XYZ file of C-alpha atoms in Angstrom:
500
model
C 1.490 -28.787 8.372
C -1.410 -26.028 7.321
C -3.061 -27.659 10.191
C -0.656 -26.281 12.500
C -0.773 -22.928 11.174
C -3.013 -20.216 11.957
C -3.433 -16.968 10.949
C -4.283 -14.767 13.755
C -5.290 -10.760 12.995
C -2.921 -8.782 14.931
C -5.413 -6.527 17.007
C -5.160 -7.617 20.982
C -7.982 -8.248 22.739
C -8.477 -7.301 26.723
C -11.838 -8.431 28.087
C -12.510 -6.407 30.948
C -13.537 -9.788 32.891
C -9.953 -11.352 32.380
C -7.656 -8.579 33.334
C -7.864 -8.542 36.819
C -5.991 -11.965 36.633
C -3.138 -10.214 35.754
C -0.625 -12.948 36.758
C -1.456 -13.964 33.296
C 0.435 -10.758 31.369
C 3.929 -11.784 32.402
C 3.634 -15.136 30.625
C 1.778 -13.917 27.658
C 4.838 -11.331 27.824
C 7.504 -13.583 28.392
C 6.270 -15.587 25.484
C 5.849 -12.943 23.002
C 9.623 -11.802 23.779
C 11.191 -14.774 23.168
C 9.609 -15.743 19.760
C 10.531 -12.101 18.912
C 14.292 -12.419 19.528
C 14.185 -15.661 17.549
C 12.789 -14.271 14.536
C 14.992 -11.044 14.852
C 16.783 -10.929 11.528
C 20.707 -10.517 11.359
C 22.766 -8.526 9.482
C 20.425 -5.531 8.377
C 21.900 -3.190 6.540
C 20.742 0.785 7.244
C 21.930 4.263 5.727
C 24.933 5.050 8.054
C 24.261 2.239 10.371
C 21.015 3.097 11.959
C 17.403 3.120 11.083
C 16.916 6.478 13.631
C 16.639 9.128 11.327
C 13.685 7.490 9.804
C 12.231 6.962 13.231
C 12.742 9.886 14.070
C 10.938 11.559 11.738
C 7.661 8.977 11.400
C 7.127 7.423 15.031
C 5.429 10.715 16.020
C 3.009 9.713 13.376
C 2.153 6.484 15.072
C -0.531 6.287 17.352
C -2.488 3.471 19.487
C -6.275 2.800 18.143
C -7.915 1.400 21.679
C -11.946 0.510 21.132
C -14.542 -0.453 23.840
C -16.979 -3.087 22.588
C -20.003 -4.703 23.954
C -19.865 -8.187 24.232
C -23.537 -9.343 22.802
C -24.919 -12.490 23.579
C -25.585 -14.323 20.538
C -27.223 -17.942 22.338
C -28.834 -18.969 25.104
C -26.054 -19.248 27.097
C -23.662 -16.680 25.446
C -20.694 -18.891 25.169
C -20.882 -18.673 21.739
C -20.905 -15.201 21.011
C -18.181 -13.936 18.108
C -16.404 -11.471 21.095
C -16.408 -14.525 23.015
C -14.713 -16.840 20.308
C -12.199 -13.795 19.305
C -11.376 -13.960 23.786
C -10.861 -17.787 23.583
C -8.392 -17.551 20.385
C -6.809 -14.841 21.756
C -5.615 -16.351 25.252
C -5.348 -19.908 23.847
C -2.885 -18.762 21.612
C -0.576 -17.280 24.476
C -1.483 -21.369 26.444
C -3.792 -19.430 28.819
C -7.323 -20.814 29.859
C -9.820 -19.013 28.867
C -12.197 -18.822 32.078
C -15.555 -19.567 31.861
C -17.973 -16.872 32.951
C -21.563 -16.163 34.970
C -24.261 -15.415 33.286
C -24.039 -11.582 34.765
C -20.595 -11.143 33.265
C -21.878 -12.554 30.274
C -24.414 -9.900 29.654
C -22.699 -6.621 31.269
C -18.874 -7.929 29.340
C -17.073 -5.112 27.724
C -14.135 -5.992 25.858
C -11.337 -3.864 24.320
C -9.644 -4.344 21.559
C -5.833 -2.584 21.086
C -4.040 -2.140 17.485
C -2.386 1.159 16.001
C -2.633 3.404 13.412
C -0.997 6.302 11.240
C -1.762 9.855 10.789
C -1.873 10.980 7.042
C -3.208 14.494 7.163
C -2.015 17.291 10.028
C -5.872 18.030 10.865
C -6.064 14.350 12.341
C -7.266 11.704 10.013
C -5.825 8.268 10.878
C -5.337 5.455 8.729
C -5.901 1.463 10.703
C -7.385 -1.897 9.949
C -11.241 -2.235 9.679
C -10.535 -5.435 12.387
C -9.305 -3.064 14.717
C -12.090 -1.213 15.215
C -15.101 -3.361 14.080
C -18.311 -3.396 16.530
C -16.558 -0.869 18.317
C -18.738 1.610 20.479
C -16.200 3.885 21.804
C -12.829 5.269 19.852
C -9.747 6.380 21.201
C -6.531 7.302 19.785
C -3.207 7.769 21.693
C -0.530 10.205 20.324
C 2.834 9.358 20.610
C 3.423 12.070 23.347
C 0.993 10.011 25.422
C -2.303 12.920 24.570
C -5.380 10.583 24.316
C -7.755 11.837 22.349
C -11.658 10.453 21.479
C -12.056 9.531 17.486
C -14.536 9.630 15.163
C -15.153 6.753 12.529
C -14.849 8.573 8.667
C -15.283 4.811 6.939
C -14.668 1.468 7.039
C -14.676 -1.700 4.748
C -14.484 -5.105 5.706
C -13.340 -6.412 2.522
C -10.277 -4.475 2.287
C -10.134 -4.858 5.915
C -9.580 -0.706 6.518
C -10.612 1.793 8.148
C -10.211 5.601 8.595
C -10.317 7.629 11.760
C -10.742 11.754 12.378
C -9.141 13.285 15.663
C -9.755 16.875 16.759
C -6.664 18.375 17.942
C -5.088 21.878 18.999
C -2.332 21.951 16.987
C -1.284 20.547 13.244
C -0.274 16.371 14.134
C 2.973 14.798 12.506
C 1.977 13.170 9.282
C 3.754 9.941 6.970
C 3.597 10.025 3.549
C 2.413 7.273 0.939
C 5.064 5.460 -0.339
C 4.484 3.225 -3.944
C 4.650 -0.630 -2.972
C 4.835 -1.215 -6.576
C 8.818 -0.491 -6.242
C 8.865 -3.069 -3.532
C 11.265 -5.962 -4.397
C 12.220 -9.190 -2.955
C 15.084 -8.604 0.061
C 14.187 -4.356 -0.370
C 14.633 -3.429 4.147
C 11.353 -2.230 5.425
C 10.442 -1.296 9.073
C 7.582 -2.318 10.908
C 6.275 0.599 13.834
C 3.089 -0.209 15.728
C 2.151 -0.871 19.435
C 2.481 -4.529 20.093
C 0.515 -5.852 23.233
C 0.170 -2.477 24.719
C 3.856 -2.076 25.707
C 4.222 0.823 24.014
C 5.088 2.443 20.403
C 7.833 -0.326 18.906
C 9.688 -0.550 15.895
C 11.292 -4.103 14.330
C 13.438 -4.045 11.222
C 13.227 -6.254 8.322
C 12.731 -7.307 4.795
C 10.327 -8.292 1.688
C 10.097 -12.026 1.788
C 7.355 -12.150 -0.958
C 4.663 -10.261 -2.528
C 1.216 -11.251 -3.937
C 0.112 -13.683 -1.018
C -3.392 -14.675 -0.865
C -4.811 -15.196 2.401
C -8.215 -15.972 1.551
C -9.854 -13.337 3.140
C -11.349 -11.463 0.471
C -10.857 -10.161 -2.919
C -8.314 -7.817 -2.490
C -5.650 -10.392 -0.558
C -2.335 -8.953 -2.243
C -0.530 -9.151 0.781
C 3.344 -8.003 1.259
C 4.939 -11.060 3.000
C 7.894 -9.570 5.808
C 9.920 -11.285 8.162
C 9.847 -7.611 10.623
C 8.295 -9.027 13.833
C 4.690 -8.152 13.836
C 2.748 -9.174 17.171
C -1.196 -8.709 17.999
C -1.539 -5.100 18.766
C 0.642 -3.983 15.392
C -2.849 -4.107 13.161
C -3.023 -1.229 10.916
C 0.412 0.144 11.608
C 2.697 1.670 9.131
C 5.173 -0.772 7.354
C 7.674 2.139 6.339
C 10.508 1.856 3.408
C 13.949 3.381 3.791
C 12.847 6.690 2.538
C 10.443 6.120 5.836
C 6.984 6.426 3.696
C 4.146 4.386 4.113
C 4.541 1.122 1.840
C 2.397 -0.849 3.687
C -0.385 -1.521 6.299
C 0.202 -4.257 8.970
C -2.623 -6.567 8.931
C -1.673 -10.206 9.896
C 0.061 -13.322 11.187
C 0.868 -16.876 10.513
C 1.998 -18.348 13.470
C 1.467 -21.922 15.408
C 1.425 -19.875 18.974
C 0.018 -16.967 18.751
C 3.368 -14.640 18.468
C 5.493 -13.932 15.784
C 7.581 -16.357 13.814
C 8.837 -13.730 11.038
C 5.849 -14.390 8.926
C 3.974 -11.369 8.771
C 1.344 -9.414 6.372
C 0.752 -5.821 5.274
C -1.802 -4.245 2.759
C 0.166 -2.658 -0.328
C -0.076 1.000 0.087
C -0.426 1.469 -3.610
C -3.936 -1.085 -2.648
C -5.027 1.002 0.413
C -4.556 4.925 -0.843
C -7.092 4.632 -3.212
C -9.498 2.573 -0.814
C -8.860 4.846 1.981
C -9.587 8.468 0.081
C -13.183 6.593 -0.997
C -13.791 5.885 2.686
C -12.817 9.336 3.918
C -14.968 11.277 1.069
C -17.793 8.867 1.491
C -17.695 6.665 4.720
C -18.223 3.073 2.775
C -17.559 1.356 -0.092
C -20.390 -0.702 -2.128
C -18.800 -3.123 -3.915
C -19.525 -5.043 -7.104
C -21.411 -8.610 -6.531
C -22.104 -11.014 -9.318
C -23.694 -14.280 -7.672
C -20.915 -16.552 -8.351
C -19.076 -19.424 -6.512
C -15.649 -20.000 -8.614
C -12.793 -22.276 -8.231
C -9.261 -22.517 -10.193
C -9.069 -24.262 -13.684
C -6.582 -26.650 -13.515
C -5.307 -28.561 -16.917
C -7.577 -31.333 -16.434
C -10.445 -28.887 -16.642
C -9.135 -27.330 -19.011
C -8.325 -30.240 -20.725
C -12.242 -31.687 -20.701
C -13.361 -28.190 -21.046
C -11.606 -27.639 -24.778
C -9.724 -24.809 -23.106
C -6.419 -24.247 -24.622
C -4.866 -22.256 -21.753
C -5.345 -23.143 -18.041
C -6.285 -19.478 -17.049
C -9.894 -18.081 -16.041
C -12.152 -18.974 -13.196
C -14.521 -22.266 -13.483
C -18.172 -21.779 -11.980
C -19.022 -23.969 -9.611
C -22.786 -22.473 -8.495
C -24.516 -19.491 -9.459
C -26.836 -18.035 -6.996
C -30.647 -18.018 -7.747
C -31.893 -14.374 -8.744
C -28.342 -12.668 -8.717
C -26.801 -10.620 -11.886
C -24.958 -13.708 -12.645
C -28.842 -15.859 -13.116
C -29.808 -12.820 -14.373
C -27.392 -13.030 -17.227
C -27.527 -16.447 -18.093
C -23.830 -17.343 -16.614
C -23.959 -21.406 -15.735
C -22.181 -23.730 -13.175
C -19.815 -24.867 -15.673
C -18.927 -22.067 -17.471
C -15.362 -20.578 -17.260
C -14.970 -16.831 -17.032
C -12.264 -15.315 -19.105
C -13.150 -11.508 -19.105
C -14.540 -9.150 -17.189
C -15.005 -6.275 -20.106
C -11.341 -5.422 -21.736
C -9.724 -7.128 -18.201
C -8.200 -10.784 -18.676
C -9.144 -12.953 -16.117
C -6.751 -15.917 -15.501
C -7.573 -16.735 -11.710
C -10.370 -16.666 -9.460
C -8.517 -13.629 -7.434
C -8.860 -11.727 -10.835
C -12.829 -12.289 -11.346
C -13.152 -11.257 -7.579
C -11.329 -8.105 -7.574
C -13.066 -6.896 -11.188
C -15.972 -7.358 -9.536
C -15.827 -6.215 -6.257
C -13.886 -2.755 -7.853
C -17.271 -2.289 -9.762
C -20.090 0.233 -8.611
C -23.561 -1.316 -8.067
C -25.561 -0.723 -11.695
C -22.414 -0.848 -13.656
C -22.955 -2.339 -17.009
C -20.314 -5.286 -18.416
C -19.837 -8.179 -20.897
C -18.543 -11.196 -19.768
C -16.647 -13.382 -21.408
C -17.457 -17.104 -20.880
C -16.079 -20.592 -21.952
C -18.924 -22.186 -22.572
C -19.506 -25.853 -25.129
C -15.909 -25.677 -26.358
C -16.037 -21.802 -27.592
C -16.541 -18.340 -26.255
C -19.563 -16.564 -25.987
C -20.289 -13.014 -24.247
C -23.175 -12.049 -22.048
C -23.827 -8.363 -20.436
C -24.399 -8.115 -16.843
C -25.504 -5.404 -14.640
C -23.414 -5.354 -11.088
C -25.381 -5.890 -8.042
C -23.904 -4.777 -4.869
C -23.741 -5.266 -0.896
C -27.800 -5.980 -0.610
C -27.622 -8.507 -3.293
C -24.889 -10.103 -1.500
C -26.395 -10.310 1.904
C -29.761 -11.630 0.393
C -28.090 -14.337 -1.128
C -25.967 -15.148 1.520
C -28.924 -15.412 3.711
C -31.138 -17.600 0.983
C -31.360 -21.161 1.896
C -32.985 -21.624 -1.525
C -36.643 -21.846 -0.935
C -36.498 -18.040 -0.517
C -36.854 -18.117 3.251
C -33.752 -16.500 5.269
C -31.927 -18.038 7.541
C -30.829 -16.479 11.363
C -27.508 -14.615 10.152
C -26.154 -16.696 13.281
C -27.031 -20.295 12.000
C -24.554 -23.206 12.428
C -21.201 -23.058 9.972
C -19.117 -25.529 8.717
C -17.340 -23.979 6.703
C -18.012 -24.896 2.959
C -19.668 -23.640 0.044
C -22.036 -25.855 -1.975
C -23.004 -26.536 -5.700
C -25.484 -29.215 -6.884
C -24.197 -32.045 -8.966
C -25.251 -30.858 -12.606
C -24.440 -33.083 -15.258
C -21.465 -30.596 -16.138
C -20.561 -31.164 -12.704
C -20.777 -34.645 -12.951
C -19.070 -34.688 -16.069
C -16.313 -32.336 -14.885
C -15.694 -34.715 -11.639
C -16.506 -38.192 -14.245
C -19.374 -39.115 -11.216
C -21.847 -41.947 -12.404
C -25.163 -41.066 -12.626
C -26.150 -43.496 -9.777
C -23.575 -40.776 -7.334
C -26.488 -38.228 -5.224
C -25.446 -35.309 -2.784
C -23.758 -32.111 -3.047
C -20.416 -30.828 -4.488
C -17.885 -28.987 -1.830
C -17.353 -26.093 -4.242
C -15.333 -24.097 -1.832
C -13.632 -24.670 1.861
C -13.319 -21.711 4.182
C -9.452 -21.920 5.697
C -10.659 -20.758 8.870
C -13.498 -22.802 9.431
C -14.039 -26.250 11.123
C -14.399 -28.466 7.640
C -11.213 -27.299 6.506
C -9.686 -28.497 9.941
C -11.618 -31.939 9.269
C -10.437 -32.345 6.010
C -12.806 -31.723 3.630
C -11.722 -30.836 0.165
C -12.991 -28.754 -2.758
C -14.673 -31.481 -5.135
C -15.430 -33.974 -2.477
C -19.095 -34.905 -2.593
C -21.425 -35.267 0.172
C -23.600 -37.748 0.347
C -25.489 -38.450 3.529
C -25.322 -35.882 6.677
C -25.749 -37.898 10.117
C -26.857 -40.796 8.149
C -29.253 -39.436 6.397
C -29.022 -38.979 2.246
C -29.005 -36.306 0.685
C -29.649 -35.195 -2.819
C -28.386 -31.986 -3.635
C -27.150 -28.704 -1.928
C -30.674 -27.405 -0.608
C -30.938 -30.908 1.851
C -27.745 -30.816 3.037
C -28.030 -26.998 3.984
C -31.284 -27.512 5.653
C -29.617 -31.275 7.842
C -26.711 -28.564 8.975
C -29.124 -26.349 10.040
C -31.470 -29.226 11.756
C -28.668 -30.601 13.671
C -27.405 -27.114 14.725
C -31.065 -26.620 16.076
C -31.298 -29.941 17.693
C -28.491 -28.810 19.957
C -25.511 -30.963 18.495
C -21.877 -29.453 18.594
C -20.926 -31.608 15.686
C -22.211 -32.926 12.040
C -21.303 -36.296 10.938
C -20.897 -36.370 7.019
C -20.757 -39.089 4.569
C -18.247 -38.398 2.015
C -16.776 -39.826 -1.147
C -13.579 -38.633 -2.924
C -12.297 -40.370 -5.473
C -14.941 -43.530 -6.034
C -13.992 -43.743 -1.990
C -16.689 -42.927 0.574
C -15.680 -42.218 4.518
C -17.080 -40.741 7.580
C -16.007 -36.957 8.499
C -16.976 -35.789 11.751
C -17.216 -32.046 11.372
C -17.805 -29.704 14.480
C -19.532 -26.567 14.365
C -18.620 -22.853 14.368
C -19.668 -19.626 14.643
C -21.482 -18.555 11.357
């Protein structure tokens, strides 16, 4: 079923190239509408009957975000360029072909991308999604009285996915207050206002279906689940309670067709306030980075591991010359603290982490030999984490735009090996993570699986199969045919490739 589920952002994106086939709007239109009406939810229940005073007094406080972006060409031939990919998902999604292009319209493309926003402040400073306005060259904001008005970018972080906007205007703007998501309960009526698809400033009505989701999109995935239709072009709108203050930021989809099914994401306000005063006093955020890859312990590992709790995060790989090296922390070891903070879960070590300042100073608590042991570790930040993203290992860096799969890699120690009970005689790599969104995950591949041959030939640890990828991306192939075994089992996984 996951295979038939995507998540989609919910910015829409209008290549300049593909709108003068217009006979394509009233389908994607006609789609949209329908799925709406059958996720509309029955039986809401509003102060006096009606939701208007509240929109009333916060849909002036809506606007449109609408960014022009340059379409860079990325290969030789540019059809594999990330605005190109975000085009093809976009009008595949509504069942429209995505038309190939000339070279010319390749190179001179400019694309715009359409989500809203919410004033906070009556001198103009907008709150929206970071995806909404990322690799944008030009800014625009439209009021709800139809005044368009150029923007300037304050900040914006990727990881929290926000971003904050300053308008000049000539008079004091209509403004929504933050609201505390921490009240938020189960069933609690909230009220989605954005611009979905361009059609203008729209409001849907529903409730909290679940809090705490974790899309896997970075460490601060807390998401408020709502069944309030959400559509692409609702990014970084206000998801309003029935006081009408700001509970919420509208971020995301799931949905097997592009449109919305009543499954819906927003960013807890109680998340985003503090994120977004840091990004209007100082335009970015550099965030804590420890060198790490970490999975979940489950109660077999912490069964072998002498762990009497199955909380904490296991280490699968530790990056060479990161603060994690730097500190002695092992593939094998299980994190339980981050200074006085408990961690139970993987989501935990990320968060502590990323919430740190480059330089800070902490202990960390490992599991490590059957008892616990501390070790102090200085926080690296964004540089660190781009040089080690970019390290193939032999300290040469790789093209930022080499072929992906999908899937992060740890070499089989012997704690691995003991941890997975592989026999000595067992060479390759262990899948220590699977990216959701990439092509691997699609294929099947699983956290633990080891591989052990790519495109028939063997390899013996992470390093080889990192540099056969890369090979057979350079050699021109679309796809990468793995050897791998799971379970004492060993099978053939044809896995295509994707944009880095």
């Amino acid at each position: 079923m996951s295979s038939l589920l995507r998540k989609h952002r919910t910015a829409a994106l209008v290549g300049a190239a593909i709108i003068v086939g217009a006979g394509a709007l009233p389908f994607a239109f006609s789609t949209s509408a329908t799925v709406a009406a059958a996720a509309e939810p029955a039986g809401i229940i509003a102060p006096g009957g009606s939701f208007a005073p509240i929109v009333d007094a916060d849909k002036p406080a809506v606007v449109t975000v609408t960014t022009t972006m340059k379409a860079t060409d990325t290969s030789a031939d540019g059809s594999n360029s990330p605005m190109d990919e975000q085009f093809r998902q976009f009008f595949e999604n509504q069942g429209i072909p995505f038309p190939k292009q000339t070279p010319h319209q390749q190179q001179s493309q400019r694309a715009m991308a359409l989500g809203s926003g919410f004033i906070i402040s009556p001198d103009g400073v907008i709150v929206t999604n970071n995806h909404v306005i990322q690799n944008a060259v030009d800014i625009k904001v439209t009021l709800d009285d139809g005044t368009e008005l150029p923007a300037k970018l304050l900040g914006a972080d990727a990881k929290s996915d926000l971003a904050v906007l300053k308008i000049q205007a000539p008079k004091p703007l209509a403004t929504i207050a933050w609201g505390d998501s921490d009240k938020l309960k189960l069933g609690d009526q909230i009220l989605a206002i954005g611009n979905p698809f361009g059609i203008g400033t729209t409001v849907t009505a529903g409730i909290v279906s679940a809090r705490g989701r974790d899309l896997h999109s970075g460490p601060y995935d807390d998401f408020i689940q709502i069944d309030a239709p959400i559509n692409h072009g609702n990014s970084g709108g206000p998801l309003v309670d029935r006081e009408g203050n700001v509970v919420g930021i509208n971020t995301a989809i799931y949905s097997p067709n592009g449109g919305s099914v009543g499954v819906g994401f927003a960013i807890p306000s109680d998340e985003a306030k503090a994120i977004v005063a840091k990004l209007e006093k100082n335009g970015s955020i550099d965030h804590g980075y420890l060198g790490v890859a970490i999975q979940p312990v489950t109660s077999d590992v912490a069964n072998a591991m002498g762990l009497s709790q199955t909380q904490g995060a296991l280490v699968a790989s530790v990056n060479d010359d990161t603060p994690a090296a730097r500190a002695g922390i092992k593939s094998g070891d299980i994190v339980t603290a981050v200074g006085n903070e408990a961690v139970k879960t993987p989501k935990d070590l990320s968060r502590l982490v990323a919430d740190l300042a480059p330089g800070d100073k902490r202990s960390v608590t490992l599991w490590r030999d059957g008892k616990s042991m501390d070790v102090n570790v200085t926080i690296g930040g964004n540089d660190d984490s781009k040089q080690a993203a970019n390290d193939n290992g032999d300290g040469k860096v790789q093209p930022s735009n080499q072929p992906s799969i999908g899937v992060g890699l740890a070499n089989l120690t012997p704690d691995v090996r003991e941890q997975l009970n592989l026999p000595h005689g067992v060479e390759g790599a262990v899948v220590a993570s699977v990216n959701p969104d990439k092509s691997a995950a699609a294929a099947g591949i699983q956290t633990g699986d080891i591989i052990v041959s790519v495109n028939d030939q063997p390899v013996r640890n992470a390093h080889e199969v990192q540099t056969a990828v890369a090979k057979a991306g350079k050699d021109g192939r679309k796809s990468v045919l793995l050897l791998i075994e799971r379970d004492g089992n060993k099978t053939f996984v044809a896995v295509p490739f994707s944009a880095a």
